[in-house]
Amino acid sequence: MLTVVLKIVDTYGKEHYARALLDSGSQPNLITDRLAQLLRLKRQRSNVEVQGIGQKPEYATESVTTEIRSRRGKFSRNVTFLILRKMISSLPNSTVSVDHWKLPEDIFLADPGFNRSSDVDLILGSQYFFDWFPSAAKIQLSDTLPILIDSEFGWIVAGGSHLVPPSMDSMCCQTVTISTSHLEESLERFWNIEELSARTALSMEEKACEDYYRSTVSRNEEGRYIVRYPKNVNSNTMIGESKKTALRRFTLLEGRFARNLSLKQNYESFMEEYLSLGHMRPIHEEEKPDALECYLPHHPVIKESSTTTKTRVVFDGSSTTSSGYSLNDALCVGPVVQDDLLTLVIRFRKFPVALVADIAKMYRQTITYGLAPSSFLATRTLQQLAIDEGQAYPLGKVALQKSFYVDDFIGGANSVPEAIQLRDELTILLSKGGFPIRKWTSNKLPVLEGLDADCLGTQSSIRFDPDETVKTLGICWEPEKDQFRFNFNG
């Protein structure tokens, strides 16, 4: 079946585990839209027709580029993927018992769950196919069983077995053509704003996540939202023992701290703040729940460009448990509920008075950062706050629904008084859900008057410093000139 579990890097440099099919018959490399959303990768426009054998052609209108890494050794490769909503059915088409296969105990399997029917998020095509097998070493299990082939990702199960019924669902052969004949249709798709806005048609899984959110969301006496994680239907059987791995990773982290005392101090400060703000609490042995539990390893992510917290703690929901599955495998991702980046930037440029800000610690107000549905739950809660409390704050309500990208607000108004009203309404509205907003910046300094210094995104509310820029949505914006600046290293 040539399936592997590998690491794939998101836009923040964090690794996630993904299941991939190595397919020499596929011209492109493919990624599901679900995984691309989870990784928050920068998308590039494309117009490629993807067609499999006996399948209806489908257009891939976007692509992403990121790094894949082996779970065994240091092998890595930058790969460009076309994005598709869905690629193939689960592989294998049904779970197969391998109790009698007598797999060698000392080998590292590329896909520990190769025999369990499961979705595939990536297809690695013919471009690098033979690079995956530098040694080409093989192990023959028996005359009636598949063979094992050594690869950069570990030992892969390859070939058929008379014990496994063949299925057309398990076959994947992709061919790609780039259409140039329907130029007018392609241009219309490119400029159609509906193509650039968030999708409205939800998949069955996304609809289930939305329904689950609506039926389980609640608020406490402070007005803060309490949400529950949407789970895969097989979640209870997917999570194995996880404490040993978490302890081993923690021991390695302690060793890293011993070599870097500054990192240790920053990490401890971050965790102490977690405790002091009530974003986590110790669990004592006598409180151990009867329900399914999962221990999450954690690690630092360092962002030198941050003006607030340069060292952050990220929890690794993709850490594999003893079953071969991770907590993220057992959770559902959920739909994207905010407008896409390009739509926000285009809308932002329409306002003569620009205004940007961001929500402090938005993820930690509701969920644990690093889990598959975290982005959906956090952003969906902002939408819910607009529904619950927005009637009294018309400008703030529209901004909360239409001008946020994750925790970043990027919007504006037609005049300074309107911008001030928008700023005040948004501040009050967000506070009703326990979300403090900060780093206010505008191209018109009077909009910032009356704000405390710790709420400003610029050095001062009185004047612009020469060539001062702020980061918004990953872009350097020069508020005085109201223009974007792009910095290139190397």
Short mmCIF file of C-alpha atoms in Angstrom, two decimals:
data_model
loop_
_atom_site.label_atom_id
_atom_site.label_comp_id
_atom_site.label_asym_id
_atom_site.label_seq_id
_atom_site.Cartn_x
_atom_site.Cartn_y
_atom_site.Cartn_z
CA MET A 1 0.00 0.00 0.00
CA LEU A 2 3.05 2.26 0.32
CA THR A 3 1.60 4.43 3.09
CA VAL A 4 3.86 6.34 5.49
CA VAL A 5 3.39 8.57 8.51
CA LEU A 6 5.65 11.61 8.26
CA LYS A 7 6.12 15.03 9.80
CA ILE A 8 4.91 18.10 7.95
CA VAL A 9 5.77 21.66 9.01
CA ASP A 10 3.14 24.37 9.51
CA THR A 11 3.49 28.12 8.93
CA TYR A 12 4.87 28.59 12.47
CA GLY A 13 7.57 25.93 12.06
CA LYS A 14 5.71 23.37 14.18
CA GLU A 15 5.67 19.72 13.13
CA HIS A 16 2.46 17.76 12.61
CA TYR A 17 2.05 14.08 11.78
CA ALA A 18 0.30 13.20 8.52
CA ARG A 19 -0.41 10.01 6.60
CA ALA A 20 0.86 9.95 3.02
CA LEU A 21 0.64 7.60 0.06
CA LEU A 22 3.75 7.16 -2.11
CA ASP A 23 2.38 6.94 -5.64
CA SER A 24 4.71 6.68 -8.65
CA GLY A 25 1.66 6.94 -10.94
CA SER A 26 0.75 10.41 -9.72
CA GLN A 27 2.30 13.36 -11.52
CA PRO A 28 1.54 15.97 -8.83
CA ASN A 29 1.99 16.00 -5.08
CA LEU A 30 -1.40 16.48 -3.42
CA ILE A 31 -2.64 17.64 -0.03
CA THR A 32 -6.17 17.72 1.37
CA ASP A 33 -7.76 21.07 2.06
CA ARG A 34 -8.34 19.91 5.64
CA LEU A 35 -4.62 19.49 6.31
CA ALA A 36 -3.70 22.69 4.46
CA GLN A 37 -6.12 24.59 6.73
CA LEU A 38 -4.62 23.00 9.83
CA LEU A 39 -1.09 23.99 8.78
CA ARG A 40 -2.14 27.60 7.99
CA LEU A 41 0.26 27.61 5.05
CA LYS A 42 0.46 30.51 2.61
CA ARG A 43 -1.57 29.61 -0.47
CA GLN A 44 -0.61 30.35 -4.06
CA ARG A 45 -3.12 30.63 -6.88
CA SER A 46 -3.06 27.84 -9.49
CA ASN A 47 -5.32 26.55 -12.22
CA VAL A 48 -4.53 22.88 -12.71
CA GLU A 49 -6.91 20.17 -13.85
CA VAL A 50 -6.44 16.99 -11.82
CA GLN A 51 -7.93 13.78 -13.14
CA GLY A 52 -7.70 10.22 -11.85
CA ILE A 53 -8.59 7.07 -13.73
CA GLY A 54 -12.35 6.90 -14.17
CA GLN A 55 -12.86 10.06 -12.14
CA LYS A 56 -14.42 13.39 -12.99
CA PRO A 57 -11.80 16.12 -13.55
CA GLU A 58 -11.31 18.50 -10.63
CA TYR A 59 -9.61 21.89 -10.63
CA ALA A 60 -6.90 22.58 -8.06
CA THR A 61 -7.07 26.36 -7.67
CA GLU A 62 -4.46 26.66 -4.92
CA SER A 63 -1.11 25.19 -3.93
CA VAL A 64 1.16 25.30 -0.88
CA THR A 65 4.84 24.64 -0.30
CA THR A 66 6.25 23.28 2.93
CA GLU A 67 8.79 20.86 4.37
CA ILE A 68 8.19 17.19 5.04
CA ARG A 69 10.42 15.29 7.45
CA SER A 70 10.99 11.67 8.27
CA ARG A 71 10.13 10.34 11.71
CA ARG A 72 13.31 8.29 11.43
CA GLY A 73 16.57 10.13 10.91
CA LYS A 74 17.17 13.63 9.56
CA PHE A 75 15.76 13.27 6.05
CA SER A 76 13.65 16.24 4.87
CA ARG A 77 12.46 17.71 1.60
CA ASN A 78 10.62 20.88 0.54
CA VAL A 79 7.58 19.90 -1.49
CA THR A 80 4.91 21.84 -3.37
CA PHE A 81 1.40 20.38 -3.13
CA LEU A 82 -1.79 21.03 -5.07
CA ILE A 83 -4.79 21.35 -2.73
CA LEU A 84 -7.83 19.09 -3.22
CA ARG A 85 -10.96 18.77 -1.09
CA LYS A 86 -10.71 14.97 -1.09
CA MET A 87 -8.32 12.63 -2.86
CA ILE A 88 -9.06 8.93 -2.32
CA SER A 89 -11.00 6.66 -0.03
CA SER A 90 -9.48 5.32 3.15
CA LEU A 91 -6.53 2.92 2.81
CA PRO A 92 -6.77 -0.01 3.10
CA ASN A 93 -10.47 -0.20 2.27
CA SER A 94 -10.98 -2.36 5.40
CA THR A 95 -8.86 -3.15 8.45
CA VAL A 96 -6.72 -6.29 8.10
CA SER A 97 -5.50 -8.52 10.92
CA VAL A 98 -1.71 -8.95 10.90
CA ASP A 99 -1.37 -11.01 14.08
CA HIS A 100 0.13 -13.95 12.18
CA TRP A 101 2.43 -11.94 9.91
CA LYS A 102 5.45 -12.22 12.22
CA LEU A 103 6.76 -8.74 11.54
CA PRO A 104 10.39 -8.30 12.65
CA GLU A 105 10.44 -6.61 16.04
CA ASP A 106 13.57 -4.53 15.40
CA ILE A 107 12.33 -2.59 12.36
CA PHE A 108 10.91 0.94 12.28
CA LEU A 109 7.61 0.85 10.39
CA ALA A 110 6.94 3.84 8.15
CA ASP A 111 3.22 3.53 8.94
CA PRO A 112 2.55 1.76 12.26
CA GLY A 113 -1.13 1.59 11.35
CA PHE A 114 -0.64 0.37 7.77
CA ASN A 115 -3.24 -2.38 8.26
CA ARG A 116 -5.96 -0.13 9.69
CA SER A 117 -8.39 1.60 7.35
CA SER A 118 -7.62 5.30 7.65
CA ASP A 119 -7.67 8.50 5.62
CA VAL A 120 -4.74 9.74 3.55
CA ASP A 121 -3.92 13.45 3.72
CA LEU A 122 -1.00 13.54 1.27
CA ILE A 123 0.00 11.94 -2.00
CA LEU A 124 3.70 12.11 -2.86
CA GLY A 125 3.92 11.64 -6.62
CA SER A 126 6.51 10.65 -9.17
CA GLN A 127 8.68 13.79 -8.84
CA TYR A 128 10.70 12.42 -5.92
CA PHE A 129 9.41 8.85 -5.82
CA PHE A 130 12.74 7.06 -6.23
CA ASP A 131 14.45 9.41 -3.77
CA TRP A 132 12.45 7.75 -1.00
CA PHE A 133 14.28 4.41 -1.45
CA PRO A 134 18.07 4.97 -1.28
CA SER A 135 18.93 1.43 -0.10
CA ALA A 136 16.10 -0.52 -1.75
CA ALA A 137 16.57 -3.20 0.93
CA LYS A 138 13.73 -5.72 1.13
CA ILE A 139 12.36 -8.26 3.59
CA GLN A 140 10.15 -11.07 2.30
CA LEU A 141 7.64 -12.11 4.95
CA SER A 142 6.32 -15.16 3.06
CA ASP A 143 5.15 -16.19 -0.40
CA THR A 144 1.59 -15.06 0.35
CA LEU A 145 2.30 -11.84 2.22
CA PRO A 146 3.52 -8.41 1.13
CA ILE A 147 7.20 -7.49 1.26
CA LEU A 148 8.84 -4.81 3.39
CA ILE A 149 10.91 -2.15 1.60
CA ASP A 150 13.30 0.15 3.43
CA SER A 151 12.74 3.87 2.80
CA GLU A 152 13.69 7.25 4.19
CA PHE A 153 10.49 7.07 6.27
CA GLY A 154 11.04 3.57 7.63
CA TRP A 155 10.04 0.12 6.42
CA ILE A 156 7.05 0.21 4.06
CA VAL A 157 4.58 -2.59 3.46
CA ALA A 158 4.37 -3.12 -0.31
CA GLY A 159 2.72 -5.59 -2.62
CA GLY A 160 -0.51 -7.53 -2.37
CA SER A 161 -1.70 -10.41 -0.24
CA HIS A 162 -4.26 -13.06 -1.05
CA LEU A 163 -5.68 -12.33 2.41
CA VAL A 164 -6.55 -8.75 1.45
CA PRO A 165 -9.41 -8.37 -1.05
CA PRO A 166 -8.54 -5.99 -3.89
CA SER A 167 -10.48 -2.74 -4.05
CA MET A 168 -10.62 -0.08 -6.70
CA ASP A 169 -10.98 2.41 -3.83
CA SER A 170 -7.42 1.57 -2.83
CA MET A 171 -5.98 2.44 -6.21
CA CYS A 172 -4.71 5.91 -7.05
CA CYS A 173 -3.30 6.96 -10.36
CA GLN A 174 -3.43 10.67 -11.06
CA THR A 175 -2.73 12.50 -14.30
CA VAL A 176 -2.61 16.27 -14.56
CA THR A 177 -3.21 18.62 -17.47
CA ILE A 178 -3.06 22.41 -17.37
CA SER A 179 -6.00 23.78 -19.26
CA THR A 180 -5.47 26.88 -21.44
CA SER A 181 -8.53 26.56 -23.68
CA HIS A 182 -11.10 28.06 -21.32
CA LEU A 183 -9.24 31.31 -20.64
CA GLU A 184 -12.36 33.42 -20.10
CA GLU A 185 -13.74 30.91 -17.60
CA SER A 186 -10.41 30.84 -15.74
CA LEU A 187 -10.24 34.64 -15.54
CA GLU A 188 -13.81 34.82 -14.30
CA ARG A 189 -12.99 32.31 -11.55
CA PHE A 190 -9.90 34.30 -10.61
CA TRP A 191 -11.68 37.63 -10.24
CA ASN A 192 -14.91 36.32 -8.76
CA ILE A 193 -14.90 37.54 -5.18
CA GLU A 194 -16.84 34.47 -4.10
CA GLU A 195 -13.76 32.42 -4.98
CA LEU A 196 -11.73 34.61 -2.64
CA SER A 197 -14.11 34.53 0.29
CA ALA A 198 -14.54 31.76 2.85
CA ARG A 199 -16.34 28.63 1.67
CA THR A 200 -20.00 28.39 2.61
CA ALA A 201 -20.64 24.76 1.64
CA LEU A 202 -19.51 22.53 4.50
CA SER A 203 -18.44 18.92 4.26
CA MET A 204 -20.29 16.37 6.39
CA GLU A 205 -17.51 16.40 8.99
CA GLU A 206 -17.42 20.21 9.06
CA LYS A 207 -21.20 20.39 9.46
CA ALA A 208 -20.99 17.87 12.31
CA CYS A 209 -18.37 20.09 14.01
CA GLU A 210 -20.60 23.14 13.63
CA ASP A 211 -23.63 21.28 15.01
CA TYR A 212 -21.55 19.94 17.92
CA TYR A 213 -20.32 23.44 18.72
CA ARG A 214 -23.83 24.89 18.79
CA SER A 215 -25.16 22.10 21.01
CA THR A 216 -22.31 22.16 23.55
CA VAL A 217 -21.08 25.77 23.83
CA SER A 218 -21.88 27.56 27.08
CA ARG A 219 -20.71 30.53 29.17
CA ASN A 220 -19.67 30.87 32.78
CA GLU A 221 -20.65 33.59 35.24
CA GLU A 222 -17.88 35.86 33.91
CA GLY A 223 -19.18 35.61 30.37
CA ARG A 224 -16.30 33.45 29.17
CA TYR A 225 -17.09 30.71 26.68
CA ILE A 226 -16.74 27.01 27.48
CA VAL A 227 -16.33 24.79 24.42
CA ARG A 228 -15.85 21.06 23.87
CA TYR A 229 -13.56 19.38 21.36
CA PRO A 230 -15.30 17.72 18.39
CA LYS A 231 -14.20 14.08 18.23
CA ASN A 232 -13.84 11.45 15.56
CA VAL A 233 -16.49 8.73 15.81
CA ASN A 234 -13.74 6.21 16.65
CA SER A 235 -11.93 8.49 19.11
CA ASN A 236 -12.34 6.21 22.15
CA THR A 237 -10.49 3.37 20.41
CA MET A 238 -7.81 5.55 18.80
CA ILE A 239 -6.02 6.88 21.89
CA GLY A 240 -3.52 4.58 23.55
CA GLU A 241 -1.06 5.09 26.41
CA SER A 242 0.61 8.52 26.20
CA LYS A 243 2.22 9.29 29.57
CA LYS A 244 5.55 7.56 28.86
CA THR A 245 6.13 9.56 25.68
CA ALA A 246 5.19 12.82 27.39
CA LEU A 247 7.61 12.11 30.27
CA ARG A 248 10.40 11.17 27.85
CA ARG A 249 9.89 14.39 25.90
CA PHE A 250 9.85 16.36 29.14
CA THR A 251 13.18 14.80 30.19
CA LEU A 252 14.69 15.83 26.84
CA LEU A 253 13.32 19.33 27.36
CA GLU A 254 14.92 19.52 30.80
CA GLY A 255 18.23 18.56 29.21
CA ARG A 256 17.83 21.40 26.73
CA PHE A 257 17.15 23.80 29.59
CA ALA A 258 20.36 22.70 31.33
CA ARG A 259 22.27 23.88 28.26
CA ASN A 260 20.30 27.11 27.85
CA LEU A 261 19.44 28.86 31.12
CA SER A 262 17.86 31.84 29.36
CA LEU A 263 15.41 29.55 27.56
CA LYS A 264 14.63 27.82 30.86
CA GLN A 265 13.86 31.13 32.56
CA ASN A 266 11.59 32.29 29.72
CA TYR A 267 9.82 28.92 29.60
CA GLU A 268 9.21 28.88 33.35
CA SER A 269 7.88 32.45 33.23
CA PHE A 270 5.47 31.50 30.48
CA MET A 271 4.18 28.48 32.41
CA GLU A 272 3.88 30.49 35.64
CA GLU A 273 1.74 33.00 33.77
CA TYR A 274 -0.38 30.10 32.48
CA LEU A 275 -1.03 29.12 36.10
CA SER A 276 -1.58 32.63 37.42
CA LEU A 277 -4.13 33.45 34.70
CA GLY A 278 -6.03 30.24 35.34
CA HIS A 279 -5.35 28.84 31.87
CA MET A 280 -4.26 25.56 33.45
CA ARG A 281 -4.13 23.96 36.87
CA PRO A 282 -2.34 20.98 38.46
CA ILE A 283 -4.18 17.65 38.43
CA HIS A 284 -3.49 15.49 41.45
CA GLU A 285 -3.47 11.72 41.32
CA GLU A 286 -6.68 11.43 43.33
CA GLU A 287 -8.43 13.61 40.71
CA LYS A 288 -7.50 11.27 37.89
CA PRO A 289 -10.58 11.00 35.65
CA ASP A 290 -12.25 7.73 34.77
CA ALA A 291 -12.68 8.88 31.17
CA LEU A 292 -10.11 8.67 28.37
CA GLU A 293 -7.01 10.75 29.08
CA CYS A 294 -4.11 11.91 26.94
CA TYR A 295 -0.83 13.48 28.07
CA LEU A 296 0.51 16.15 25.72
CA PRO A 297 4.24 16.86 25.32
CA HIS A 298 5.10 20.53 25.00
CA HIS A 299 8.00 22.53 23.61
CA PRO A 300 9.08 26.15 23.08
CA VAL A 301 8.54 28.16 19.91
CA ILE A 302 10.79 31.22 19.72
CA LYS A 303 9.72 34.23 17.67
CA GLU A 304 12.29 37.01 17.89
CA SER A 305 10.10 39.44 15.92
CA SER A 306 7.34 39.36 18.57
CA THR A 307 6.92 42.60 20.51
CA THR A 308 5.26 40.82 23.43
CA THR A 309 6.10 37.17 24.15
CA LYS A 310 9.16 35.89 22.26
CA THR A 311 9.08 32.40 23.81
CA ARG A 312 5.78 30.54 23.68
CA VAL A 313 4.85 27.06 24.86
CA VAL A 314 3.11 24.88 22.29
CA PHE A 315 1.41 21.60 23.15
CA ASP A 316 1.98 18.75 20.72
CA GLY A 317 -1.40 17.23 19.96
CA SER A 318 0.19 15.28 17.08
CA SER A 319 2.38 13.19 19.40
CA THR A 320 1.62 9.54 18.64
CA THR A 321 0.28 7.35 21.44
CA SER A 322 0.93 3.61 21.84
CA SER A 323 -1.91 2.87 19.39
CA GLY A 324 -0.13 4.65 16.55
CA TYR A 325 -2.69 7.46 16.63
CA SER A 326 -2.39 10.91 18.19
CA LEU A 327 -4.97 13.05 19.97
CA ASN A 328 -5.24 15.16 16.82
CA ASP A 329 -6.09 12.01 14.85
CA ALA A 330 -9.01 11.45 17.21
CA LEU A 331 -10.28 15.04 16.92
CA CYS A 332 -12.02 16.79 14.03
CA VAL A 333 -10.53 19.96 12.53
CA GLY A 334 -13.71 21.93 11.89
CA PRO A 335 -14.47 24.43 9.12
CA VAL A 336 -12.83 27.80 8.42
CA VAL A 337 -15.30 30.45 9.61
CA GLN A 338 -13.38 33.67 8.86
CA ASP A 339 -12.76 35.36 5.52
CA ASP A 340 -9.48 34.56 3.79
CA LEU A 341 -6.42 36.77 3.96
CA LEU A 342 -6.70 38.33 0.50
CA THR A 343 -10.32 39.35 1.04
CA LEU A 344 -9.40 41.03 4.34
CA VAL A 345 -6.47 42.93 2.85
CA ILE A 346 -8.54 44.15 -0.12
CA ARG A 347 -11.32 45.29 2.22
CA PHE A 348 -8.75 46.98 4.51
CA ARG A 349 -7.42 49.10 1.64
CA LYS A 350 -10.89 50.60 1.01
CA PHE A 351 -10.92 52.59 4.26
CA PRO A 352 -9.38 56.11 4.39
CA VAL A 353 -8.89 55.62 8.15
CA ALA A 354 -7.09 52.32 8.78
CA LEU A 355 -7.22 50.53 12.12
CA VAL A 356 -5.49 47.33 13.27
CA ALA A 357 -5.14 45.50 16.60
CA ASP A 358 -5.01 41.98 18.00
CA ILE A 359 -6.55 39.95 20.81
CA ALA A 360 -4.20 39.07 23.67
CA LYS A 361 -3.81 35.33 24.27
CA MET A 362 -6.97 34.54 22.30
CA TYR A 363 -6.37 30.80 22.00
CA ARG A 364 -5.62 30.41 25.69
CA GLN A 365 -8.91 32.10 26.62
CA THR A 366 -10.79 29.07 25.25
CA ILE A 367 -8.65 26.12 24.24
CA THR A 368 -5.19 24.49 24.15
CA TYR A 369 -3.02 25.67 21.28
CA GLY A 370 -1.70 22.85 19.13
CA LEU A 371 -4.82 20.70 18.81
CA ALA A 372 -6.56 20.01 15.49
CA PRO A 373 -9.81 21.93 16.23
CA SER A 374 -8.16 24.79 18.14
CA SER A 375 -8.38 27.29 15.29
CA PHE A 376 -12.02 26.47 14.58
CA LEU A 377 -13.08 26.64 18.23
CA ALA A 378 -11.31 29.95 18.90
CA THR A 379 -12.48 31.72 15.75
CA ARG A 380 -15.98 30.26 15.93
CA THR A 381 -16.25 31.61 19.49
CA LEU A 382 -15.54 35.13 18.21
CA GLN A 383 -18.41 34.67 15.75
CA GLN A 384 -20.63 33.43 18.59
CA LEU A 385 -19.76 36.47 20.70
CA ALA A 386 -20.88 38.72 17.84
CA ILE A 387 -24.19 36.83 17.71
CA ASP A 388 -24.75 36.86 21.49
CA GLU A 389 -23.68 40.41 22.36
CA GLY A 390 -23.33 42.35 19.10
CA GLN A 391 -26.78 43.94 18.82
CA ALA A 392 -25.78 46.91 21.01
CA TYR A 393 -22.50 47.43 19.12
CA PRO A 394 -23.27 47.52 15.37
CA LEU A 395 -19.81 48.61 14.22
CA GLY A 396 -18.07 46.18 16.57
CA LYS A 397 -20.34 43.30 15.54
CA VAL A 398 -19.61 43.68 11.82
CA ALA A 399 -15.88 44.03 12.52
CA LEU A 400 -15.87 40.89 14.67
CA GLN A 401 -17.65 38.93 11.95
CA LYS A 402 -15.84 40.28 8.89
CA SER A 403 -12.48 41.85 9.80
CA PHE A 404 -10.58 39.25 11.84
CA TYR A 405 -7.97 36.75 10.70
CA VAL A 406 -7.55 34.40 13.68
CA ASP A 407 -6.75 36.95 16.45
CA ASP A 408 -5.72 39.87 14.22
CA PHE A 409 -8.16 42.71 13.54
CA ILE A 410 -7.55 44.56 10.27
CA GLY A 411 -10.21 47.07 9.33
CA GLY A 412 -11.03 50.75 9.33
CA ALA A 413 -13.62 53.49 8.93
CA ASN A 414 -14.56 56.44 6.73
CA SER A 415 -13.69 59.10 9.33
CA VAL A 416 -11.74 59.56 12.56
CA PRO A 417 -14.88 59.79 14.78
CA GLU A 418 -16.25 56.59 13.21
CA ALA A 419 -12.90 54.85 13.75
CA ILE A 420 -12.88 55.87 17.42
CA GLN A 421 -16.44 54.56 17.82
CA LEU A 422 -15.39 51.29 16.13
CA ARG A 423 -12.38 50.99 18.44
CA ASP A 424 -14.48 51.54 21.56
CA GLU A 425 -17.32 49.22 20.49
CA LEU A 426 -14.93 46.43 19.59
CA THR A 427 -13.12 46.78 22.91
CA ILE A 428 -16.35 46.57 24.94
CA LEU A 429 -17.80 43.77 22.83
CA LEU A 430 -14.71 41.59 23.11
CA SER A 431 -14.43 42.22 26.85
CA LYS A 432 -17.87 40.66 27.33
CA GLY A 433 -16.34 37.35 26.23
CA GLY A 434 -13.14 37.82 28.23
CA PHE A 435 -11.03 38.81 25.22
CA PRO A 436 -8.75 41.85 25.80
CA ILE A 437 -7.73 43.65 22.59
CA ARG A 438 -4.46 45.56 22.31
CA LYS A 439 -1.73 46.83 19.92
CA TRP A 440 -4.02 49.46 18.41
CA THR A 441 -2.49 51.18 15.40
CA SER A 442 -3.92 53.63 12.88
CA ASN A 443 -2.72 55.83 10.04
CA LYS A 444 -4.48 58.71 11.83
CA LEU A 445 -3.00 59.46 15.25
CA PRO A 446 -6.18 61.07 16.72
CA VAL A 447 -7.80 57.60 16.59
CA LEU A 448 -5.29 56.44 19.25
CA GLU A 449 -5.86 59.30 21.69
CA GLY A 450 -6.93 58.24 25.17
CA LEU A 451 -5.44 54.75 24.96
CA ASP A 452 -3.01 53.53 27.61
CA ALA A 453 0.56 52.99 26.42
CA ASP A 454 0.29 49.21 26.88
CA CYS A 455 -2.65 49.14 24.45
CA LEU A 456 -0.71 50.76 21.60
CA GLY A 457 0.91 48.95 18.71
CA THR A 458 3.14 51.94 17.86
CA GLN A 459 5.75 53.65 19.99
CA SER A 460 3.51 56.59 20.73
CA SER A 461 0.01 57.99 20.18
CA ILE A 462 1.43 61.49 19.79
CA ARG A 463 3.72 61.08 16.77
CA PHE A 464 4.96 58.57 14.25
CA ASP A 465 8.59 57.53 14.64
CA PRO A 466 10.58 57.72 11.38
CA ASP A 467 9.95 54.66 9.17
CA GLU A 468 8.08 52.92 12.01
CA THR A 469 6.30 49.75 10.94
CA VAL A 470 3.97 47.28 12.61
CA LYS A 471 3.33 43.66 11.73
CA THR A 472 -0.22 42.77 10.75
CA LEU A 473 -1.14 39.41 9.20
CA GLY A 474 2.56 38.79 8.74
CA ILE A 475 2.94 41.95 6.62
CA CYS A 476 4.96 45.05 7.57
CA TRP A 477 2.62 48.03 7.48
CA GLU A 478 3.88 51.63 7.66
CA PRO A 479 0.97 53.48 9.32
CA GLU A 480 2.22 57.04 8.68
CA LYS A 481 2.39 56.46 4.90
CA ASP A 482 -0.35 53.80 5.01
CA GLN A 483 1.59 51.41 2.83
CA PHE A 484 2.91 47.88 3.03
CA ARG A 485 6.62 47.09 3.15
CA PHE A 486 8.17 43.76 2.27
CA ASN A 487 11.50 42.69 3.73
CA PHE A 488 13.64 40.06 2.04
CA ASN A 489 16.53 38.30 3.79
CA GLY A 490 19.48 36.91 1.87
#
